[in-house]
Short mmCIF file of C-alpha atoms in Angstrom, two decimals:
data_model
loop_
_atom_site.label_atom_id
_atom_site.label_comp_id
_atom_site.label_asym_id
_atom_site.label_seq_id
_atom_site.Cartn_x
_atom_site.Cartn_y
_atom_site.Cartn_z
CA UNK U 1 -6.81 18.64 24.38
CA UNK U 2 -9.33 15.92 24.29
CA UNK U 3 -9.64 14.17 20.60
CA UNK U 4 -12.97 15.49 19.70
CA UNK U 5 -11.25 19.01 19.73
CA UNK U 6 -8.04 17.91 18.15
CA UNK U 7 -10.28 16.46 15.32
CA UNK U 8 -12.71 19.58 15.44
CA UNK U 9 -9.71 22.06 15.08
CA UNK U 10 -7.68 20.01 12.50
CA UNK U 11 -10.90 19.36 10.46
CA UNK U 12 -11.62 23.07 10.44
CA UNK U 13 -8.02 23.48 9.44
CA UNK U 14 -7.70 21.25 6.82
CA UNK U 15 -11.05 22.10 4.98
CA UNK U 16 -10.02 25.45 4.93
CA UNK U 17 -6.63 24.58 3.58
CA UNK U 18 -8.20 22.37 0.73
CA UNK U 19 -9.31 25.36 -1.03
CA UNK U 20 -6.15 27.08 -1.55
CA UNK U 21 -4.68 23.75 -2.36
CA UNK U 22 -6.70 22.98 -5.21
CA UNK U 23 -5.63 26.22 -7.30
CA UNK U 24 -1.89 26.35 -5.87
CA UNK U 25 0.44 25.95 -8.99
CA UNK U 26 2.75 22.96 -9.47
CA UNK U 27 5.69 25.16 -9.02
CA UNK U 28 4.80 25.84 -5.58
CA UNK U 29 4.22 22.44 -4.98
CA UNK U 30 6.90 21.09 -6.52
CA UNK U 31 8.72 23.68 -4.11
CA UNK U 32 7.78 22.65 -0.87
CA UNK U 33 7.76 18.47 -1.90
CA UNK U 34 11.87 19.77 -2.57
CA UNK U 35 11.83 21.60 1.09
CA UNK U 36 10.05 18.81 2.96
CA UNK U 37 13.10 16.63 1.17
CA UNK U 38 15.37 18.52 2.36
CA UNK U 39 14.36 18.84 5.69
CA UNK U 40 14.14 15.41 6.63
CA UNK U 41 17.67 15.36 5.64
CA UNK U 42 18.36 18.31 7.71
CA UNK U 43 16.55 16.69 10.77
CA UNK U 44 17.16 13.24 10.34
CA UNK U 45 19.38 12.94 14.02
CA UNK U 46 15.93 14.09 15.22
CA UNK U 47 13.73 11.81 13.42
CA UNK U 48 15.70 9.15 14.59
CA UNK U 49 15.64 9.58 18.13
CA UNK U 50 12.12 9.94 18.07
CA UNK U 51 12.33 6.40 16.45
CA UNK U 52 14.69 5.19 19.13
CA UNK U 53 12.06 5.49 21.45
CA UNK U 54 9.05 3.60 19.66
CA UNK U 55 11.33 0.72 18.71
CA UNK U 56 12.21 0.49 22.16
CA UNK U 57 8.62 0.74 23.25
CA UNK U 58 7.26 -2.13 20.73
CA UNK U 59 10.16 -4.34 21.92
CA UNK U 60 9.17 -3.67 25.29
CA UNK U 61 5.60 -4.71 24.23
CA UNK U 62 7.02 -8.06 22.26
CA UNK U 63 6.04 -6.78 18.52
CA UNK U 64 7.29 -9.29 16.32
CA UNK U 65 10.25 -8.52 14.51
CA UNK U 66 9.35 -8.54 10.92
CA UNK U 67 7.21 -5.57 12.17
CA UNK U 68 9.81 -3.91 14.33
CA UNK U 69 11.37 -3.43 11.02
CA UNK U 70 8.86 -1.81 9.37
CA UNK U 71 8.82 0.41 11.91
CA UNK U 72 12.29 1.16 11.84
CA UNK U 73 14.38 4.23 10.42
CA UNK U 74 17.61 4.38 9.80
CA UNK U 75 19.68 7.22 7.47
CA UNK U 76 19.53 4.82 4.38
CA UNK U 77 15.70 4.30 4.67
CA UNK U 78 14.74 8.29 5.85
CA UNK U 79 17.21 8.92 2.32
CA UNK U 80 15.35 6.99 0.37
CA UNK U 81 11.89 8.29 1.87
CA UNK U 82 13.14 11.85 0.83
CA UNK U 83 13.90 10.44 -2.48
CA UNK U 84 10.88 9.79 -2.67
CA UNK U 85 9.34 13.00 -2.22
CA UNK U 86 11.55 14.21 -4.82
CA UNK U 87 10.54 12.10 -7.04
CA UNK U 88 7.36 12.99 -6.78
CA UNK U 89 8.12 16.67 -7.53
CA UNK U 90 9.24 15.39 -10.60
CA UNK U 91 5.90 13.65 -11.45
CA UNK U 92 3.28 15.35 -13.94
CA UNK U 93 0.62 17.49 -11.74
CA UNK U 94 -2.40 15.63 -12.35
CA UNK U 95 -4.57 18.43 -11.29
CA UNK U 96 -6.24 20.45 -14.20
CA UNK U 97 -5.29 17.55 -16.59
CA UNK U 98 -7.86 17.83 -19.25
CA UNK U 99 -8.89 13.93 -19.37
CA UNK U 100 -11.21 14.21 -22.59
CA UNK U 101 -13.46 17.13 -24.36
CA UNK U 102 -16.01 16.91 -26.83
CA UNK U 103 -18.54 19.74 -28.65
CA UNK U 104 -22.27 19.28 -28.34
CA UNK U 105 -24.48 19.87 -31.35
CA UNK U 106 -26.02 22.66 -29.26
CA UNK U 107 -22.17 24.09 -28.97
CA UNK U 108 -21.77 23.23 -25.37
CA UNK U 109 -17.99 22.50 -25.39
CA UNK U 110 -17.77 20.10 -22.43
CA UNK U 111 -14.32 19.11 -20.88
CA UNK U 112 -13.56 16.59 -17.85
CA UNK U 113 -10.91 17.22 -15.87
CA UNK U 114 -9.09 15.95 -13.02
CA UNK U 115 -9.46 17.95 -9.69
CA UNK U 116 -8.40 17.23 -5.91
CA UNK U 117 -10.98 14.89 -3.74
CA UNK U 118 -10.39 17.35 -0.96
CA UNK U 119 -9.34 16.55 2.17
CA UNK U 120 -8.19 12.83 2.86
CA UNK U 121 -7.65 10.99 6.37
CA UNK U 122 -4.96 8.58 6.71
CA UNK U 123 -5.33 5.87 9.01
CA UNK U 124 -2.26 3.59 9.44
CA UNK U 125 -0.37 1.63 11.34
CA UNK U 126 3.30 1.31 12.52
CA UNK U 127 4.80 2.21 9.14
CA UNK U 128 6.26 6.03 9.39
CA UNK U 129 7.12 6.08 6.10
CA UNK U 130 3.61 6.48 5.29
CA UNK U 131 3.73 9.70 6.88
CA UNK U 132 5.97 11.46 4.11
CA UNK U 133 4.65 9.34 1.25
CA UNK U 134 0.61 10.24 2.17
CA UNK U 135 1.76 14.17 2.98
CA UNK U 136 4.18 14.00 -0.24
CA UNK U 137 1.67 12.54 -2.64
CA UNK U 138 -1.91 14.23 -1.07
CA UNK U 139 0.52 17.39 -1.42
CA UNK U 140 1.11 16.86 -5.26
CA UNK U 141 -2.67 16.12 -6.03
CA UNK U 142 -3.63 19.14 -4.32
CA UNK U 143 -5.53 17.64 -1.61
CA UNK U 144 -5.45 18.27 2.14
CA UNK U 145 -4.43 15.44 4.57
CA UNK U 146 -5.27 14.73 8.40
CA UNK U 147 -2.89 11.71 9.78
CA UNK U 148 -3.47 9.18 12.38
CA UNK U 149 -1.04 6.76 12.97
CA UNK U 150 -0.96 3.90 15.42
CA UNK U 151 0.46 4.48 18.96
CA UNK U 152 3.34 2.06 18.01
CA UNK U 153 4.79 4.79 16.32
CA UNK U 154 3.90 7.97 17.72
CA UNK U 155 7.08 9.46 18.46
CA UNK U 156 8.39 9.21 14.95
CA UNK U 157 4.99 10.20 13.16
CA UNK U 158 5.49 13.28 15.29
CA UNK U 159 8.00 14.59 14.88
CA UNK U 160 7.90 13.77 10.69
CA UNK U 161 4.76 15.37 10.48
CA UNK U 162 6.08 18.51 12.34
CA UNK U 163 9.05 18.35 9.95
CA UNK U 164 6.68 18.30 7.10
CA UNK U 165 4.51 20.95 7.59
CA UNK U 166 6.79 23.36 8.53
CA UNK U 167 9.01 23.19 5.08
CA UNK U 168 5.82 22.96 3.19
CA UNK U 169 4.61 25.86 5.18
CA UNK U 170 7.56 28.05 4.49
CA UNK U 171 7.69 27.32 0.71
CA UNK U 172 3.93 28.77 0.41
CA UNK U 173 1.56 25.81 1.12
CA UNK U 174 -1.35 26.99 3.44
CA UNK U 175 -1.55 26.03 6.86
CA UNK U 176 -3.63 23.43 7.89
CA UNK U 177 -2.86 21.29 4.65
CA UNK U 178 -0.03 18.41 6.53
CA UNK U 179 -1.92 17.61 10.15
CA UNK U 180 -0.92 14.50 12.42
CA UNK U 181 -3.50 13.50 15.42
CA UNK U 182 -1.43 12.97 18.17
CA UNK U 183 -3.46 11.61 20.43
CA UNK U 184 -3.23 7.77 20.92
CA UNK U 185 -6.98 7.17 22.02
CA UNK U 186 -8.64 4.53 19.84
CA UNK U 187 -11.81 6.37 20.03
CA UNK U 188 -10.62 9.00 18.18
CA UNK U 189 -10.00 6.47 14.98
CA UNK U 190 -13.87 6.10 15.18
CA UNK U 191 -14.76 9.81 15.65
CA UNK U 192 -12.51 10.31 12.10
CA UNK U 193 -14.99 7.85 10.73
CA UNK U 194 -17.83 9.83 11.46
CA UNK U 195 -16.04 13.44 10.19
CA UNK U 196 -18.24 13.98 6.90
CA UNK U 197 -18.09 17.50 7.41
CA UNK U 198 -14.49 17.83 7.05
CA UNK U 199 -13.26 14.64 5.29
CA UNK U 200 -14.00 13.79 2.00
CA UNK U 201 -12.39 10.45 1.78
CA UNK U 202 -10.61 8.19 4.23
CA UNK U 203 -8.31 5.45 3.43
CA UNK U 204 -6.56 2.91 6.11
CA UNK U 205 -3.47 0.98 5.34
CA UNK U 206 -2.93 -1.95 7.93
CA UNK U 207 -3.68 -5.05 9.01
CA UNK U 208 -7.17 -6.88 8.19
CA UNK U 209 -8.33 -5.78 11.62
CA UNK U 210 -7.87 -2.06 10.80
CA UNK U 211 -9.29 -2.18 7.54
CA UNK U 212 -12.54 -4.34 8.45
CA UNK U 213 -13.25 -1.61 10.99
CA UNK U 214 -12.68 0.97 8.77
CA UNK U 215 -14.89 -0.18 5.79
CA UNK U 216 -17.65 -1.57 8.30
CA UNK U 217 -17.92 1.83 10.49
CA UNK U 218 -17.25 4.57 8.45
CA UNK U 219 -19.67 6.52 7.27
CA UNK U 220 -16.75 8.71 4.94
CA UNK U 221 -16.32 7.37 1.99
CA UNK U 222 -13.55 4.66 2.18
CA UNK U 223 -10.88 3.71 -0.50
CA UNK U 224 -10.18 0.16 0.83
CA UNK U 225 -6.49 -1.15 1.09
CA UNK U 226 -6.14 -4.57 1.23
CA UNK U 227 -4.35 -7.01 2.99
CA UNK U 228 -1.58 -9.18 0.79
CA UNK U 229 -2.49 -13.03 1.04
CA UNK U 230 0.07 -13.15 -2.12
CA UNK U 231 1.07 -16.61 -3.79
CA UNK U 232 3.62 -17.63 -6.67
CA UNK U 233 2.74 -20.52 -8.05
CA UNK U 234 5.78 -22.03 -9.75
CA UNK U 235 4.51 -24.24 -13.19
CA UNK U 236 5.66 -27.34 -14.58
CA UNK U 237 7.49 -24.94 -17.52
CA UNK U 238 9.20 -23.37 -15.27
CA UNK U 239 13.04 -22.21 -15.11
CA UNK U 240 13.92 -23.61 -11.72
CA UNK U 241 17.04 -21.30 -10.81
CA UNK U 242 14.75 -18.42 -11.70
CA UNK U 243 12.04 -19.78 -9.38
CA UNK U 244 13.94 -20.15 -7.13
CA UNK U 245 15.30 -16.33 -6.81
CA UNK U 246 11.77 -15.35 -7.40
CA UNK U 247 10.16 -17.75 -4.55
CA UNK U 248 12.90 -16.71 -1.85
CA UNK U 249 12.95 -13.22 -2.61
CA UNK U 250 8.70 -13.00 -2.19
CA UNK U 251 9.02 -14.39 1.07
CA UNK U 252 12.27 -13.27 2.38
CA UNK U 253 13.23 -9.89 1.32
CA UNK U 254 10.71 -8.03 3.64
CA UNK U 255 8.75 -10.85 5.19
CA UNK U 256 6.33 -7.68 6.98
CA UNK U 257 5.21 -6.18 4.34
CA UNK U 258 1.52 -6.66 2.51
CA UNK U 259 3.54 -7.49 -0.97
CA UNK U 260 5.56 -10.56 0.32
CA UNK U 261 4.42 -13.75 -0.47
CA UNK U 262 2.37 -15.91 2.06
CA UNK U 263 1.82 -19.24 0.06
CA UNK U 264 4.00 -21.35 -2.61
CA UNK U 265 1.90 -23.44 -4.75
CA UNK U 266 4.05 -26.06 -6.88
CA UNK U 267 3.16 -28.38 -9.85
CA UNK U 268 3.94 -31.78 -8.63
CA UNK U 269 5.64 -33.03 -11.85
CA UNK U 270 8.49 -30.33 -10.78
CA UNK U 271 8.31 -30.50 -6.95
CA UNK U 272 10.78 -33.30 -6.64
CA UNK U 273 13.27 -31.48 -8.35
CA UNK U 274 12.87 -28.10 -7.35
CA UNK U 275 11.18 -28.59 -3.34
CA UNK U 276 14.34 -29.91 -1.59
CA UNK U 277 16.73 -27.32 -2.61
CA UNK U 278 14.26 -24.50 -2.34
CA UNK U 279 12.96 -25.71 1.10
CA UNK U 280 16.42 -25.87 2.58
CA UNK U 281 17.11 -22.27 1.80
CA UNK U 282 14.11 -21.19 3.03
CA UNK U 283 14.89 -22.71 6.64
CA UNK U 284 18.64 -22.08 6.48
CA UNK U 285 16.45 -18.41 6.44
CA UNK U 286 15.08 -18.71 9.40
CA UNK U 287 11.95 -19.58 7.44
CA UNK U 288 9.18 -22.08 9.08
CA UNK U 289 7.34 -24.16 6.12
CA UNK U 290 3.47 -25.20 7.17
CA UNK U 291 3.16 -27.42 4.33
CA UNK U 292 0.83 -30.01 2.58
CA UNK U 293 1.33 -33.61 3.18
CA UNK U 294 3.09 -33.99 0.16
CA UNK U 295 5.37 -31.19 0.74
CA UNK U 296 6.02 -32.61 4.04
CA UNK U 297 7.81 -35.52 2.12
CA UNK U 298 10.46 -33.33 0.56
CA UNK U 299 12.08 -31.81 4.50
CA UNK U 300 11.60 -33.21 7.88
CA UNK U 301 11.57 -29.74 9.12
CA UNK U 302 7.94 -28.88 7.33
CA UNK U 303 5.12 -28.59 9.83
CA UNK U 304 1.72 -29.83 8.97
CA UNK U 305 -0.84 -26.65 7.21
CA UNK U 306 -3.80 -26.33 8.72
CA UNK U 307 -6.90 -24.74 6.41
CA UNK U 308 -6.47 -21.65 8.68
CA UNK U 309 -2.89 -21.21 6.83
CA UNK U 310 -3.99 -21.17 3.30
CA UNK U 311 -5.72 -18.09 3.83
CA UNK U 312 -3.28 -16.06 6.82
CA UNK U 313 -1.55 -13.00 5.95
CA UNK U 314 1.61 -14.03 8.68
CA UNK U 315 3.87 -11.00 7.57
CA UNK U 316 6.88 -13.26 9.05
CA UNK U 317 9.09 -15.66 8.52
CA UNK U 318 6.38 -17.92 7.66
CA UNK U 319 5.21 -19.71 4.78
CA UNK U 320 2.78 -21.89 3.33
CA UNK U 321 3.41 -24.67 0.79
CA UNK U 322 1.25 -26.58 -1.44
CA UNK U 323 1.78 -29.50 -4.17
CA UNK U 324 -1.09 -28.98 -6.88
CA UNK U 325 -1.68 -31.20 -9.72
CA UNK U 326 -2.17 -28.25 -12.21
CA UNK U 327 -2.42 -25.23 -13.50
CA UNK U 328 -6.30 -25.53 -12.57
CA UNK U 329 -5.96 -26.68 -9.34
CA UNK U 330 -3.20 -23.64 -8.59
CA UNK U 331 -6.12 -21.03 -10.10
CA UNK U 332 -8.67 -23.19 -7.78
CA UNK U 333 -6.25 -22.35 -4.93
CA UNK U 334 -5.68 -18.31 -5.97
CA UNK U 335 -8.91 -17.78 -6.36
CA UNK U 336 -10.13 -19.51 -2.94
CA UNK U 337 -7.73 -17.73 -0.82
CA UNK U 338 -6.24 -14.68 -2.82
CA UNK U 339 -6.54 -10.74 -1.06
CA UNK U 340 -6.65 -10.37 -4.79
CA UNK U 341 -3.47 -8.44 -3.92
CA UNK U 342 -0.74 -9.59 -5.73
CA UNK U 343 0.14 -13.17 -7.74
CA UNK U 344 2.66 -14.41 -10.06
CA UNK U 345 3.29 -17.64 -11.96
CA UNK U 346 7.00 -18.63 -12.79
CA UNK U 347 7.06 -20.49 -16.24
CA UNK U 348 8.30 -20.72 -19.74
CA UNK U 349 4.95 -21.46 -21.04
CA UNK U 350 3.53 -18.81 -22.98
CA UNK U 351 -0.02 -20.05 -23.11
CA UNK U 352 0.34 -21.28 -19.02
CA UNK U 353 1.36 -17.42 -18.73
CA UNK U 354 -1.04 -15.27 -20.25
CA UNK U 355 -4.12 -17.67 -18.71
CA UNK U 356 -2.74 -16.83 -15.40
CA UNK U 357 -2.66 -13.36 -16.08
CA UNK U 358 -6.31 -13.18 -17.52
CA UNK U 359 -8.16 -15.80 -15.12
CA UNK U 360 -6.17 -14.43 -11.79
CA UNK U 361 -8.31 -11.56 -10.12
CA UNK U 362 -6.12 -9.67 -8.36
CA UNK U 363 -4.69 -5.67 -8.54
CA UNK U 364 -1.05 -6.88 -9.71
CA UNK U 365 -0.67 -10.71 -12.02
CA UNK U 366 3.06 -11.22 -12.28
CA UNK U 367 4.99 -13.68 -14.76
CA UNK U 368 8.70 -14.62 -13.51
CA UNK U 369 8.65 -11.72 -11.50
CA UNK U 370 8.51 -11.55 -7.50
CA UNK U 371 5.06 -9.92 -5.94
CA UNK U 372 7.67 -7.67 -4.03
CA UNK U 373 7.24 -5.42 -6.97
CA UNK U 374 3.51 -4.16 -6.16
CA UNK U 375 5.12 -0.79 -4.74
CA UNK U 376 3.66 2.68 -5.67
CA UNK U 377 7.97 3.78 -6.10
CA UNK U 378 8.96 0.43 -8.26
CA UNK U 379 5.71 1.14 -10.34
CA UNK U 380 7.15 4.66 -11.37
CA UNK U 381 4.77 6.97 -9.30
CA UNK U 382 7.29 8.55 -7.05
CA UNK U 383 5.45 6.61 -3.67
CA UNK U 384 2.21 5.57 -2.99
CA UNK U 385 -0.80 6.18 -0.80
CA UNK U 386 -1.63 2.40 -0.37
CA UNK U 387 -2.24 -0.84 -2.71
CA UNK U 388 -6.27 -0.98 -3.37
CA UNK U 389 -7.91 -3.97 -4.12
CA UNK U 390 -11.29 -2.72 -4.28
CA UNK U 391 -11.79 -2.28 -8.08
CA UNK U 392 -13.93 1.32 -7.07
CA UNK U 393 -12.69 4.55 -8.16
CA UNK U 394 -8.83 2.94 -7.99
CA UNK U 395 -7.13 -0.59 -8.08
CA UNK U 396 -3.77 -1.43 -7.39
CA UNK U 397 -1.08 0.96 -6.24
CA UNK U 398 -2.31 4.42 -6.10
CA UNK U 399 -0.54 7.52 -6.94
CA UNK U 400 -1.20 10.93 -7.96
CA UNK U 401 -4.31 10.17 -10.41
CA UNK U 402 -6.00 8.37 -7.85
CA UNK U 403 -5.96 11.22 -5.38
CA UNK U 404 -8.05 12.94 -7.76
CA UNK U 405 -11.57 13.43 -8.61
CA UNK U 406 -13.23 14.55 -12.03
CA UNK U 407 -15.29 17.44 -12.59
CA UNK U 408 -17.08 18.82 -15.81
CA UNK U 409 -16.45 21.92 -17.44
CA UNK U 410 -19.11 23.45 -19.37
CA UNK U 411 -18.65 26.64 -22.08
CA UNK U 412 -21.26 27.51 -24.08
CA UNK U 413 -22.37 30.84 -25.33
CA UNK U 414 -25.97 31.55 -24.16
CA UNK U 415 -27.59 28.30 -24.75
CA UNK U 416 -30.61 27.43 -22.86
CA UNK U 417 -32.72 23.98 -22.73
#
């Protein structure tokens, strides 16, 4: 099947589907989020076989291996993936929510309510887990959702996908509503674009490169993901041992990710005392430092930055360093080079704190916490679709409310203007 067809059919498919979606109860869909659970349980030895063979394609292909590991699946991460999905069975069903109502002196009661956008396309990379979390969460908020993943991970997407829509099938959602594009062309990425008949909203989660085509050729509406050029800036008031935790944990945890940290800004009154220590850890890590001049005094390991690193998302073991004279100079430095994605400041200043937090503009301002946290599961909403950091329509992590629209409900009782 050529992709123009595949797109045609599953368009078709998926329009039709919205409808019934948008006036199935929760119950039902609280059902089948519980059956798709279950099922990748069930077929997990499956799933992971099918992921056998795209890790062993991107090594083939030399894919770094901070993103070898996002692709990966294991039991422990497809568990926690179902978890996920039941969690979000467990979530309020933002669709009918009643978000305000007033009376009109003419007695037009008006009510706004919350209502599905529709059908949504997914465009992503080589992250399968995005697969259950956009089906599990588009599910929930009673929207229809067409897939397209990236080729690195095609054999796990589909087989997920097929997983998916068959236990949400059985347990009474409408065919049509969970559909993957399998085919790998790239031109069928910018045919979605162009699908305003069928799509009502498209949102890409990737790298820079996906999302600037995305935003600059679609003529669907686009709910921009951005990429994570996150910094911790650690303040003259700071607790070192805690800034420490917090600084290796941004960087190291999951270096692949779009919430790990990419830059350490330091006050300089502290860097003597806290740099050494915290820059032998980091290369004991595996960790290579592209630092300032000054930081280059504290390790003979530290490579030279180059302006280019200030602002580069590496999602590796990678990480620039920077000695700043202030608390101005690190906002100077945030605001310069920020994905207004995620930041955080590590001090004990209370004043140093809450500045940070109101001057910083970015989705998620941490204090003496790691940017690691900027996750739709460790916010509370079950799993998320992506991290926005547009400020349109939704900001930040985005769960269930922000797969939904608004309309306007109007009573009245024969008026007429």
């Amino acid at each position: 099947m050529d992709y123009i067809t595949e797109l045609t059919e599953k368009g078709g498919k998926a329009k039709h589907a919205a409808r019934k979606l948008a006036t199935l109860s929760t119950a039902v869909k609280n059902q089948a989020l519980l059956a798709m659970a279950a099922a990748l349980a069930d077929n997990q030895a499956v799933i992971i076989a099918a992921n056998a063979k795209d890790i062993a394609q991107a090594r083939e292909n030399g894919m770094a291996k901070p993103l070898v590991d996002r692709l990966m699946l294991d039991e422990t991460r497809i568990k926690a993936i179902a978890d996920g999905l039941r969690q979000i069975a467990a979530l309020p069903d933002p669709v009918g929510e009643s978000i305000s109502g007033w009376l009109r002196p003419n007695g037009l009661k008006v009510t706004k309510m919350r209502v599905p956008l529709g059908v949504i396309g997914i465009i992503y990379e080589a992250r399968p887990n995005v697969t259950v979390d956009a089906a599990g969460l588009c599910l929930k908020a009673g929207n229809a959702v067409i897939l397209r993943g990236g080729s690195e991970a095609i054999h796990s997407n589909t087989a997920i996908a097929s997983i998916l829509a068959n236990a949400a099938q059985a347990a009474g959602v409408p065919a049509g509503a969970i559909q993957l594009i399998e085919t790998t062309d790239r031109l069928a990425v910018t045919a979605m674009l162009k699908l305003n008949q069928y799509l009502d909203v498209i949102i890409p989660r990737g790298g820079a490169g996906l999302i600037k085509t995305v935003v600059e050729n679609s003529t669907v509406p686009v709910i921009e993901t951005g990429t994570g050029v996150c910094h911790t800036f650690v303040d003259a008031a700071a607790d070192l041992t805690m800034a420490q935790d917090i600084a290796f944990n941004a960087k190291v945890s999951r270096p692949g990710v779009c919430n790990a940290m990419e830059t350490l800004l330091v006050h300089e009154k502290i860097a003597p005392q806290f740099l050494p220590a915290m820059l032998e850890q980091y290369i004991q890590a595996g960790v290579e430092i592209r630092g300032c001049t000054q930081t280059m005094t504290y390790h003979t390991a530290v490579k030279p930055a180059t302006e280019a690193d200030w602002a580069a998302e590496f999602l590796d073991l990678i990480l620039a360093v920077r000695v700043v004279g202030s608390l101005d100079m690190a906002l100077d430095h945030i605001a310069t080079y920020s994905t207004r994605h995620s930041e955080a400041i590590v001090t004990c200043d209370y004043d140093n704190a809450n500045r940070f937090q109101q001057e910083v503009d970015a989705a998620a301002v941490y204090v003496n916490a790691s940017t690691r946290f900027t996750d739709g599961f460790e916010f509370g909403f079950g799993a998320e679709i992506g991290i926005s950091t547009q400020k349109l329509h939704a900001r930040g992590p985005m769960g269930l409310p922000e797969l939904t629209s608004i309309k306007y409900i109007v009573n009245g009782n024969g008026q007429i203007r």
